[in-house]
Coordinates of C-alpha atoms in Angstrom, one line a residue:
M1 CA -42.6 5.5 -41.9
T2 CA -44.0 6.8 -39.1
S3 CA -42.0 9.4 -37.0
Y4 CA -41.6 6.3 -34.0
S5 CA -40.5 4.3 -37.1
L6 CA -38.1 6.7 -37.5
L7 CA -37.0 7.4 -34.2
L8 CA -36.5 3.8 -33.4
I9 CA -34.2 3.4 -36.3
I10 CA -32.5 6.3 -35.0
T11 CA -32.0 4.8 -31.7
L12 CA -30.7 2.0 -32.3
V13 CA -28.0 3.2 -35.0
V14 CA -26.6 5.8 -32.6
I15 CA -26.1 2.6 -29.9
A16 CA -25.0 0.4 -32.5
T17 CA -22.0 2.5 -33.4
L18 CA -21.3 3.4 -29.3
P19 CA -17.4 2.3 -28.2
L20 CA -18.4 -0.8 -26.6
P21 CA -16.4 -0.3 -22.5
S22 CA -13.3 -2.3 -22.5
P23 CA -14.3 -5.6 -20.3
A24 CA -12.5 -4.3 -17.0
L25 CA -14.0 -1.0 -16.7
A26 CA -17.6 -3.0 -16.1
G27 CA -17.2 -1.8 -12.2
G28 CA -18.5 -4.0 -9.3
G29 CA -16.9 -6.1 -7.7
H30 CA -18.0 -8.3 -4.8
W31 CA -16.5 -9.0 -1.6
Q32 CA -16.0 -12.3 1.0
L33 CA -15.7 -13.0 3.7
L34 CA -12.5 -15.2 4.7
Q35 CA -12.5 -15.1 8.8
K36 CA -15.1 -13.8 11.4
S37 CA -12.3 -13.3 13.7
I38 CA -8.3 -14.0 13.5
G39 CA -8.2 -12.5 16.8
I40 CA -6.0 -9.5 16.2
V41 CA -6.6 -6.1 15.0
A42 CA -5.1 -5.7 11.1
M43 CA -3.0 -2.3 11.7
H44 CA 0.6 -3.7 9.7
M45 CA 0.1 -6.0 6.7
Q46 CA 3.1 -7.3 4.5
L47 CA 1.9 -9.9 1.8
L48 CA 5.7 -12.0 1.7
H49 CA 6.9 -14.2 -1.6
T50 CA 5.7 -17.8 0.3
D51 CA 2.3 -16.1 -0.2
T52 CA 1.2 -15.3 3.2
V53 CA 0.6 -12.1 4.5
V54 CA 2.8 -11.0 7.9
I55 CA -0.3 -9.5 10.6
F56 CA 0.2 -7.0 13.9
D57 CA -1.2 -4.9 15.9
R58 CA -0.2 -3.6 19.4
T59 CA 1.7 -5.5 22.3
D60 CA -0.5 -2.6 24.7
F61 CA -4.4 -3.0 23.2
G62 CA -4.3 -5.6 26.1
L63 CA -5.9 -9.6 26.1
S64 CA -6.1 -9.6 22.3
N65 CA -8.6 -12.8 21.5
L66 CA -6.0 -15.6 19.5
S67 CA -3.9 -17.5 22.5
L68 CA -0.1 -17.6 22.2
P69 CA 0.8 -22.0 21.5
D70 CA 2.2 -23.9 24.1
G71 CA 1.5 -21.6 26.9
R72 CA 3.9 -19.3 25.9
C73 CA 3.3 -16.2 27.5
R74 CA 4.9 -12.4 27.1
D75 CA 6.7 -11.1 30.5
D76 CA 7.3 -7.2 30.0
P77 CA 7.3 -5.0 33.1
N78 CA 7.6 -2.4 31.5
E79 CA 4.2 -2.8 29.5
M80 CA 1.8 -0.2 29.9
A81 CA -1.5 -2.2 30.1
V82 CA -1.0 -6.1 30.8
K83 CA 2.6 -7.1 32.3
T84 CA 2.2 -10.9 31.8
D85 CA 0.7 -12.0 28.2
C86 CA -0.7 -14.7 27.1
T87 CA -2.8 -13.5 24.0
A88 CA -0.7 -12.7 20.7
H89 CA -0.3 -9.7 18.6
S90 CA 1.0 -10.7 15.4
L91 CA 0.0 -13.8 13.5
E92 CA 0.9 -14.8 9.6
Y93 CA -1.9 -15.3 7.2
D94 CA -1.7 -18.7 4.8
V95 CA -3.8 -17.3 1.6
A96 CA -4.2 -20.6 0.1
S97 CA -5.6 -22.4 3.2
N98 CA -7.4 -19.2 4.8
T99 CA -5.8 -20.5 7.4
F100 CA -3.0 -18.3 10.6
R101 CA -1.4 -19.2 13.1
A102 CA 0.1 -16.7 16.2
L103 CA 3.0 -14.8 15.9
F104 CA 5.1 -14.2 18.9
L105 CA 5.8 -10.3 19.3
Q106 CA 8.3 -9.6 22.8
T107 CA 7.8 -5.8 22.7
N108 CA 5.9 -2.5 21.2
V109 CA 5.7 -2.6 17.5
W110 CA 2.5 0.0 17.6
C111 CA 2.5 2.6 14.9
S112 CA 5.4 1.3 13.0
S113 CA 7.2 0.8 9.7
A114 CA 8.8 -1.8 7.7
S115 CA 10.0 -3.1 4.6
V116 CA 11.0 -6.1 2.9
A117 CA 15.0 -7.4 2.2
P118 CA 15.9 -8.8 -0.8
D119 CA 15.8 -11.9 0.1
G120 CA 12.2 -11.5 1.1
T121 CA 13.0 -11.1 4.9
L122 CA 10.2 -8.8 6.6
V123 CA 12.6 -5.8 8.3
Q124 CA 10.3 -3.9 10.8
T125 CA 11.2 -1.1 12.9
G126 CA 10.6 1.0 15.5
G127 CA 7.2 1.0 17.5
F128 CA 5.9 2.4 20.9
N129 CA 7.4 2.4 24.7
D130 CA 10.1 -0.3 25.1
G131 CA 9.6 -1.2 20.8
D132 CA 10.3 2.7 19.8
R133 CA 14.6 1.7 19.1
R134 CA 13.5 -1.9 18.1
V135 CA 14.4 -3.9 14.9
R136 CA 12.4 -6.8 14.3
T137 CA 12.8 -9.7 11.1
Y138 CA 10.4 -12.4 10.1
N139 CA 12.3 -14.8 7.7
P140 CA 8.9 -16.5 6.6
C141 CA 8.6 -20.3 6.8
P142 CA 5.7 -22.6 8.7
T143 CA 7.3 -22.6 11.7
C144 CA 9.0 -19.4 12.0
D145 CA 8.8 -16.7 14.3
W146 CA 9.8 -12.7 14.9
N147 CA 13.6 -12.3 15.8
E148 CA 14.4 -9.2 17.9
L149 CA 18.1 -7.5 16.9
S150 CA 20.1 -5.8 19.6
D151 CA 21.7 -3.7 16.7
N152 CA 19.1 -0.9 17.5
L153 CA 18.3 2.2 15.9
A154 CA 19.8 5.5 15.9
A155 CA 16.5 7.2 17.3
R156 CA 12.7 6.5 18.8
R157 CA 11.0 5.7 15.2
W158 CA 7.2 6.1 15.8
Y159 CA 4.6 7.1 12.7
A160 CA 7.6 6.6 10.7
T161 CA 8.3 6.1 7.1
N162 CA 10.4 3.3 5.4
H163 CA 11.6 2.5 1.6
K164 CA 14.0 0.4 0.0
L165 CA 16.8 1.9 -1.6
P166 CA 18.9 0.5 -4.5
D167 CA 21.9 -1.3 -2.6
G168 CA 19.1 -2.9 -0.7
R169 CA 19.4 -0.6 2.7
Q170 CA 16.1 0.8 3.9
I171 CA 16.2 4.4 5.0
I172 CA 13.7 5.3 8.0
I173 CA 12.3 8.7 7.7
G174 CA 10.5 10.5 10.4
G175 CA 7.9 9.6 13.3
R176 CA 6.8 11.8 16.0
R177 CA 9.3 14.6 17.3
Q178 CA 12.1 12.9 14.7
F179 CA 13.0 15.2 12.2
N180 CA 15.7 13.1 10.5
Y181 CA 16.1 9.8 9.2
E182 CA 19.0 6.7 9.3
F183 CA 19.3 3.7 7.7
Y184 CA 19.7 0.4 8.3
P185 CA 21.4 -2.3 8.2
K186 CA 23.7 -0.5 10.3
T187 CA 26.4 -1.5 7.5
D188 CA 29.4 1.0 8.4
T189 CA 30.5 3.7 11.3
T190 CA 28.4 6.3 9.0
A191 CA 24.8 4.5 9.4
K192 CA 25.1 4.5 13.0
N193 CA 24.4 7.9 12.7
T194 CA 21.2 10.0 12.2
Y195 CA 20.6 13.1 9.6
S196 CA 18.7 15.9 10.0
L197 CA 15.9 16.8 7.2
P198 CA 14.4 20.1 8.2
F199 CA 11.8 19.7 5.7
L200 CA 10.2 18.4 8.5
V201 CA 10.5 20.9 11.0
Q202 CA 9.4 22.9 8.1
T203 CA 6.1 20.8 7.8
D204 CA 5.7 20.2 11.5
D205 CA 2.2 22.1 12.2
P206 CA 1.2 23.0 16.0
H207 CA -0.9 20.4 18.1
E208 CA -1.8 18.9 14.5
E209 CA 2.2 17.7 13.7
N210 CA 0.3 16.7 9.9
N211 CA 3.6 15.2 8.5
L212 CA 3.2 11.6 10.1
Y213 CA 4.4 9.0 7.8
P214 CA 5.4 11.0 5.4
F215 CA 4.8 9.1 1.6
V216 CA 7.8 8.6 0.0
F217 CA 8.9 7.0 -3.4
L218 CA 12.1 6.0 -4.8
N219 CA 12.1 8.3 -8.2
V220 CA 13.9 7.1 -11.1
D221 CA 17.3 9.1 -11.1
G222 CA 17.9 7.7 -8.0
T223 CA 16.1 10.4 -5.4
L224 CA 13.6 10.4 -2.8
F225 CA 10.6 12.1 -3.8
I226 CA 9.3 13.1 0.2
F227 CA 5.7 14.6 0.4
A228 CA 4.8 15.9 3.8
N229 CA 1.5 17.5 5.3
D230 CA 0.6 19.8 1.7
R231 CA 4.1 20.2 0.4
A232 CA 6.3 17.5 -1.4
I233 CA 10.9 17.6 -2.2
L234 CA 12.9 15.9 -4.1
F235 CA 15.4 14.5 -2.0
D236 CA 19.5 12.6 -2.9
H237 CA 20.2 11.0 0.4
T238 CA 23.8 9.9 -0.8
K239 CA 24.8 13.8 -0.1
N240 CA 21.9 15.5 2.6
I241 CA 20.2 17.7 0.1
V242 CA 16.7 19.3 -0.9
V243 CA 17.3 18.9 -5.4
R244 CA 14.0 21.0 -5.5
T245 CA 10.9 22.1 -4.5
F246 CA 7.4 21.4 -5.6
P247 CA 4.7 23.7 -5.1
N248 CA 2.7 23.7 -2.5
V249 CA -0.8 21.4 -3.5
P250 CA -3.9 23.9 -4.2
G251 CA -6.1 24.3 -1.1
S252 CA -3.0 24.1 1.7
D253 CA -4.3 21.3 3.0
P254 CA -2.7 18.6 4.9
R255 CA -2.7 15.1 3.5
C256 CA -0.5 13.1 6.2
Y257 CA -0.9 11.7 9.2
P258 CA -3.4 13.0 11.2
S259 CA -5.1 14.6 8.1
T260 CA -4.5 11.1 6.6
G261 CA -5.2 10.6 2.8
S262 CA -2.8 8.5 1.2
A263 CA -0.5 8.4 -1.9
V264 CA 0.6 5.7 -4.9
L265 CA 3.6 6.3 -7.4
L266 CA 1.8 5.8 -10.5
P267 CA 2.7 3.1 -13.1
L268 CA 6.1 3.5 -14.2
R269 CA 6.3 2.6 -18.4
N270 CA 9.1 4.2 -19.7
N271 CA 11.9 4.7 -16.8
L272 CA 11.7 8.1 -17.9
E273 CA 9.2 9.7 -16.3
A274 CA 6.8 9.4 -13.2
E275 CA 4.0 10.2 -11.5
V276 CA 2.3 10.6 -8.1
L277 CA -1.3 10.8 -6.5
I278 CA -2.4 11.6 -3.7
C279 CA -6.1 11.5 -2.5
G280 CA -7.8 12.9 0.4
G281 CA -7.2 13.8 4.2
A282 CA -8.9 16.3 6.0
P283 CA -9.2 20.0 6.3
R284 CA -6.4 21.3 8.4
G285 CA -7.8 21.9 11.8
A286 CA -10.1 19.0 11.0
Y287 CA -7.8 17.0 13.9
E288 CA -8.4 19.6 17.1
Q289 CA -11.8 20.5 15.8
A290 CA -13.1 16.4 16.1
K291 CA -11.0 16.1 19.8
S292 CA -14.3 19.1 20.7
G293 CA -16.5 16.8 18.7
K294 CA -17.2 18.6 15.6
F295 CA -16.2 16.4 12.5
L296 CA -14.8 18.4 9.2
G297 CA -15.7 16.6 6.0
A298 CA -13.4 15.0 4.8
L299 CA -11.2 16.2 1.7
N300 CA -12.8 15.4 -1.8
T301 CA -9.8 16.0 -4.0
C302 CA -6.6 14.4 -5.6
A303 CA -3.5 15.8 -6.4
R304 CA -1.4 14.9 -9.5
I305 CA 1.6 16.0 -9.9
K306 CA 4.9 14.6 -13.2
I307 CA 7.7 14.3 -10.5
T308 CA 10.2 14.3 -13.4
D309 CA 8.8 17.5 -15.1
P310 CA 10.8 20.1 -14.5
D311 CA 8.2 22.9 -14.5
S312 CA 5.6 19.7 -13.3
E313 CA 2.9 21.5 -11.5
W314 CA -0.4 20.1 -9.1
V315 CA -3.4 18.6 -10.9
M316 CA -6.3 18.4 -8.6
E317 CA -9.2 16.2 -9.6
T318 CA -12.3 15.1 -8.0
M319 CA -13.3 11.7 -6.6
P320 CA -16.9 11.2 -6.0
S321 CA -16.8 11.9 -2.0
G322 CA -14.5 12.8 0.3
R323 CA -12.0 10.0 2.2
V324 CA -10.0 10.2 5.2
M325 CA -7.9 7.3 6.5
S326 CA -8.7 5.3 3.1
D327 CA -6.2 2.9 1.5
M328 CA -5.0 3.3 -1.8
V329 CA -3.9 -0.6 -3.1
M330 CA -2.4 -0.3 -7.2
L331 CA -4.0 -2.9 -8.9
P332 CA -1.8 -5.5 -11.9
N333 CA -3.7 -3.6 -14.7
G334 CA -2.1 -0.3 -13.6
N335 CA -5.4 1.0 -12.1
V336 CA -6.1 2.1 -8.7
L337 CA -8.4 1.1 -5.6
I338 CA -9.4 3.6 -3.2
V339 CA -11.0 1.7 -0.1
N340 CA -11.7 1.8 3.7
G341 CA -11.7 5.1 5.8
A342 CA -14.3 7.7 6.6
G343 CA -16.1 10.7 4.9
L344 CA -15.6 13.0 8.5
G345 CA -13.3 13.9 11.0
S346 CA -9.7 12.8 10.8
A347 CA -7.4 10.0 12.2
G348 CA -6.8 9.3 15.8
W349 CA -8.7 7.7 18.6
E350 CA -12.4 7.9 18.2
F351 CA -12.2 10.9 15.5
G352 CA -13.4 9.2 12.6
R353 CA -17.3 9.7 11.7
D354 CA -19.5 8.2 8.4
P355 CA -17.2 5.7 7.5
V356 CA -17.4 5.6 3.6
L357 CA -18.6 2.1 2.3
S358 CA -17.8 2.1 -0.9
P359 CA -14.3 1.6 -3.1
F360 CA -13.6 4.6 -5.7
L361 CA -11.2 2.7 -8.8
Y362 CA -9.4 5.2 -10.3
D363 CA -7.9 5.3 -13.9
P364 CA -5.1 6.8 -14.1
N365 CA -5.4 6.6 -18.1
K366 CA -9.0 8.1 -18.7
P367 CA -9.4 11.8 -19.9
I368 CA -9.8 14.2 -16.8
G369 CA -13.1 14.5 -15.2
S370 CA -13.9 10.7 -16.1
R371 CA -11.4 8.5 -13.7
F372 CA -13.4 7.8 -10.8
E373 CA -16.0 4.9 -10.8
I374 CA -17.8 3.6 -7.4
L375 CA -17.8 0.6 -6.4
N376 CA -20.0 -2.3 -4.8
A377 CA -20.2 -1.3 -1.2
A378 CA -18.8 -3.3 1.5
N379 CA -20.5 -4.1 5.4
T380 CA -18.5 -3.7 7.1
P381 CA -16.9 -0.5 8.4
R382 CA -13.4 0.0 8.3
M383 CA -11.5 3.3 9.8
Y384 CA -8.9 3.9 11.9
H385 CA -6.3 1.3 12.2
S386 CA -7.5 -0.3 8.9
T387 CA -5.6 -2.0 6.2
A388 CA -5.8 -3.5 2.4
V389 CA -3.2 -5.2 0.3
L390 CA -2.8 -7.0 -3.5
L391 CA -2.6 -10.7 -3.1
R392 CA -1.1 -12.7 -5.9
D393 CA -4.4 -14.2 -7.9
G394 CA -5.0 -10.0 -8.0
R395 CA -8.3 -10.1 -4.8
V396 CA -7.7 -7.1 -2.7
L397 CA -7.2 -7.7 1.3
V398 CA -9.2 -5.7 3.7
A399 CA -8.8 -5.6 7.6
G400 CA -8.4 -4.2 10.5
S401 CA -10.5 -1.2 12.1
N402 CA -10.0 0.3 15.5
P403 CA -10.6 3.5 16.6
H404 CA -10.7 3.0 20.1
V405 CA -7.1 2.9 23.2
G406 CA -8.5 -1.2 23.7
Y407 CA -9.9 -3.6 22.5
N408 CA -13.7 -2.8 22.5
F409 CA -16.6 -5.0 20.9
S410 CA -19.4 -3.0 22.5
N411 CA -21.7 -0.1 23.3
V412 CA -19.4 2.1 20.4
L413 CA -19.7 3.1 17.7
F414 CA -17.5 1.3 15.7
P415 CA -16.6 -2.1 17.3
T416 CA -12.7 -2.9 17.3
E417 CA -12.7 -5.4 14.2
L418 CA -11.0 -8.6 13.6
S419 CA -12.8 -10.1 10.7
V420 CA -10.4 -10.1 7.4
E421 CA -12.9 -9.9 4.1
A422 CA -11.4 -9.4 0.1
F423 CA -12.8 -7.7 -2.0
S424 CA -12.7 -8.5 -6.2
P425 CA -12.0 -5.9 -8.7
S426 CA -14.7 -6.1 -11.7
Y427 CA -11.7 -8.4 -13.6
L428 CA -11.2 -10.8 -11.5
E429 CA -16.1 -12.0 -13.0
P430 CA -16.1 -15.1 -14.5
G431 CA -17.1 -13.5 -17.4
F432 CA -13.8 -12.5 -17.9
D433 CA -12.5 -15.8 -17.8
N434 CA -12.4 -16.3 -21.8
V435 CA -9.6 -13.3 -21.8
R436 CA -7.9 -14.0 -18.7
P437 CA -4.1 -14.9 -19.4
R438 CA -3.0 -17.8 -17.9
I439 CA 1.0 -17.7 -17.3
A440 CA 2.7 -21.2 -18.1
F441 CA 6.4 -20.1 -17.9
P442 CA 8.5 -18.6 -16.2
E443 CA 8.0 -20.6 -12.4
S444 CA 7.0 -19.1 -9.9
R445 CA 10.1 -17.9 -8.1
T446 CA 12.5 -17.3 -10.9
K447 CA 15.3 -15.7 -10.4
V448 CA 16.3 -12.9 -13.0
M449 CA 18.5 -10.0 -13.3
Y450 CA 18.6 -6.2 -14.1
G451 CA 18.2 -5.7 -18.0
Q452 CA 17.0 -9.2 -18.7
K453 CA 15.4 -10.5 -21.9
L454 CA 12.3 -12.8 -20.2
K455 CA 9.9 -15.1 -22.2
V456 CA 6.8 -15.0 -20.7
R457 CA 5.0 -17.5 -22.1
F458 CA 0.9 -18.1 -21.4
H459 CA -2.4 -18.9 -22.6
V460 CA -5.6 -17.3 -23.6
V461 CA -9.0 -19.2 -24.3
G462 CA -10.6 -16.5 -26.3
S463 CA -9.3 -14.7 -29.3
L464 CA -6.3 -12.7 -28.7
V465 CA -6.1 -9.2 -29.0
W466 CA -2.4 -8.4 -29.8
N467 CA -1.8 -4.2 -28.9
L468 CA -3.6 -5.3 -25.5
V469 CA -1.2 -7.6 -24.2
S470 CA 1.2 -6.1 -21.4
V471 CA 3.8 -7.5 -18.1
T472 CA 4.0 -5.6 -15.1
V473 CA 5.6 -6.2 -11.7
M474 CA 4.6 -5.0 -8.6
A475 CA 6.2 -4.7 -5.6
P476 CA 4.2 -5.6 -2.6
P477 CA 4.3 -2.8 -0.1
F478 CA 4.1 -3.1 3.6
N479 CA 0.3 -0.7 4.6
T480 CA -0.4 0.7 8.0
H481 CA -2.2 3.7 8.5
S482 CA -3.3 4.8 5.1
F483 CA 0.4 4.4 3.7
S484 CA 2.0 1.6 1.2
M485 CA 5.3 1.9 1.7
N486 CA 7.2 1.1 -1.0
Q487 CA 4.3 0.4 -3.7
R488 CA 5.7 0.5 -6.8
V489 CA 4.4 -0.8 -10.4
L490 CA 6.5 -1.5 -13.2
V491 CA 5.4 -1.5 -17.2
L492 CA 8.1 -4.7 -19.2
E493 CA 9.1 -2.5 -21.9
P494 CA 7.8 -5.6 -24.1
S495 CA 8.6 -7.0 -27.8
N496 CA 6.1 -8.8 -29.9
V497 CA 3.3 -11.2 -28.6
T498 CA 4.1 -14.6 -30.9
N499 CA 1.2 -17.8 -31.0
V500 CA 3.3 -21.1 -30.0
G501 CA 0.5 -22.9 -30.3
G502 CA -3.2 -22.6 -30.1
S503 CA -4.6 -21.2 -26.9
A504 CA -0.3 -20.5 -26.4
Y505 CA 1.4 -17.2 -26.6
E506 CA 5.3 -16.1 -25.7
I507 CA 6.0 -12.4 -25.0
E508 CA 9.5 -11.0 -24.6
V509 CA 10.3 -8.4 -22.1
T510 CA 12.9 -6.7 -20.7
T511 CA 13.2 -6.5 -16.6
P512 CA 13.9 -3.5 -15.1
G513 CA 17.3 -1.5 -16.8
S514 CA 18.9 -1.3 -12.9
P515 CA 18.1 -1.1 -8.6
V516 CA 17.5 2.8 -9.3
L517 CA 13.8 2.0 -11.3
A518 CA 13.6 -1.7 -9.2
P519 CA 15.0 -2.0 -5.6
P520 CA 16.3 -5.8 -5.6
G521 CA 14.0 -8.3 -4.0
F522 CA 10.4 -10.1 -4.7
Y523 CA 8.0 -9.0 -7.5
L524 CA 4.8 -10.0 -8.4
L525 CA 4.5 -10.5 -12.4
F526 CA 1.7 -10.1 -14.2
V527 CA 0.5 -10.4 -17.4
V528 CA -2.3 -8.5 -18.6
H529 CA -4.3 -8.4 -21.3
Q530 CA -7.7 -6.1 -22.1
E531 CA -7.2 -5.2 -18.7
I532 CA -8.3 -8.5 -17.6
P533 CA -4.4 -9.8 -14.8
S534 CA -3.6 -13.3 -14.8
E535 CA -2.6 -14.3 -11.8
G536 CA 0.7 -13.6 -10.9
I537 CA 3.8 -15.1 -10.3
W538 CA 7.1 -14.5 -7.9
I539 CA 10.2 -13.3 -9.5
Q540 CA 13.4 -12.4 -7.9
I541 CA 15.0 -9.0 -9.7
L542 CA 18.6 -9.3 -7.7

């Protein structure tokens, strides 16, 4: 046998014994243009249980490219841009038909916040100028529109963060020059108050702030994890006390607006542990430097911490490149998509450079150092005021980008972007159809109780790998300024999978045990097989 033949045999043996990659880890993904123009900038987005997405920008951008129907106009003597505006600044996008219709906003919703109530109504709070203390609701239906309420907020809320609570209310935290929080709805006399939160004073940087749109997550014990600037606390909102202060993130660089990174609560798997992942941002001073035309490189690090561990420390990881103003989207299989943003500068008008066109995929279960994967690049820069939300079919809706004070389409580095795209992760590739589950039961919008045993029937055309089947539920978030408020994924406790005939299988799972784990409302439920998710169905947990 020649040395060449021996080398060839050894090579073939090595290749044959290499572990095969999981089908969902093949990388890639692809982009699809859905709408060249929806007429407004997708600065804020929320998926609702009707498979429609509510989108809005701000009323003081000037005239949009979407007219209000039936000759309707907005007359506002307090408006700073256009006193009489017959164009829309909000719309409802229908996913199935890829169509949209204009919605009417009376006051300014710029840089506002929101949560979805247990009945599926979008409750939006705050904004700018005449809208900074307003509450607006949107109850989805084919002819519905925004409703502006008379019971206003206790304080102006601009760049605040909302989070749903176990009792169905939402807490509204912070905002520009607001070092406090309040609750909505205001069901009792104490709810009319604001409550001081000194942590927001401690994290306020002179001239930069770096504590706006704080990252907030409901912990498994009912406390709130609140991150601002470069540090975090656990906060008991029922007693108005800080119960724990975490170590500062190594490096002491800020991660919140305008040094805008992003954050997610990683999937809750056993109801006992919770981990937070924060990625990207801008070095301290980047915002001030950008004002003078010097654009610092974005942070290329992520910080991960187990917030339920009493002795936890931040674990640092390195991304393939730096990112600021990116969005972190939880996928049905538990992975994290990082999309949009820039490689230089900070958030703010004209302060970003070097668009990052390639999304990153983060697998939280891989060994540290091998968790990131670079995916196929987009063609459209998505800079300041971009958004991204997961859809029920597993695609990610990506839209927005406007780093200008008004709509500006020419003679600028990054023109105002009115298009809408969908990014399809690799798990949607046709080559995985034989392992992709298809849910047959329960029907969508089924109501379930806490701690209920729920049988989920599904079909898989190919061979089923029994121990690689799971069920996840996801709370669709309100996304703006690189943070998805209320984004939450739970892996439901399973029992054995059984074959019920042919390609049909059934798995019994237990729904979340309490509203502390999953605040009441609508969730997307997915069956995941070999990391390939089914299309979701809606369930309402009550």
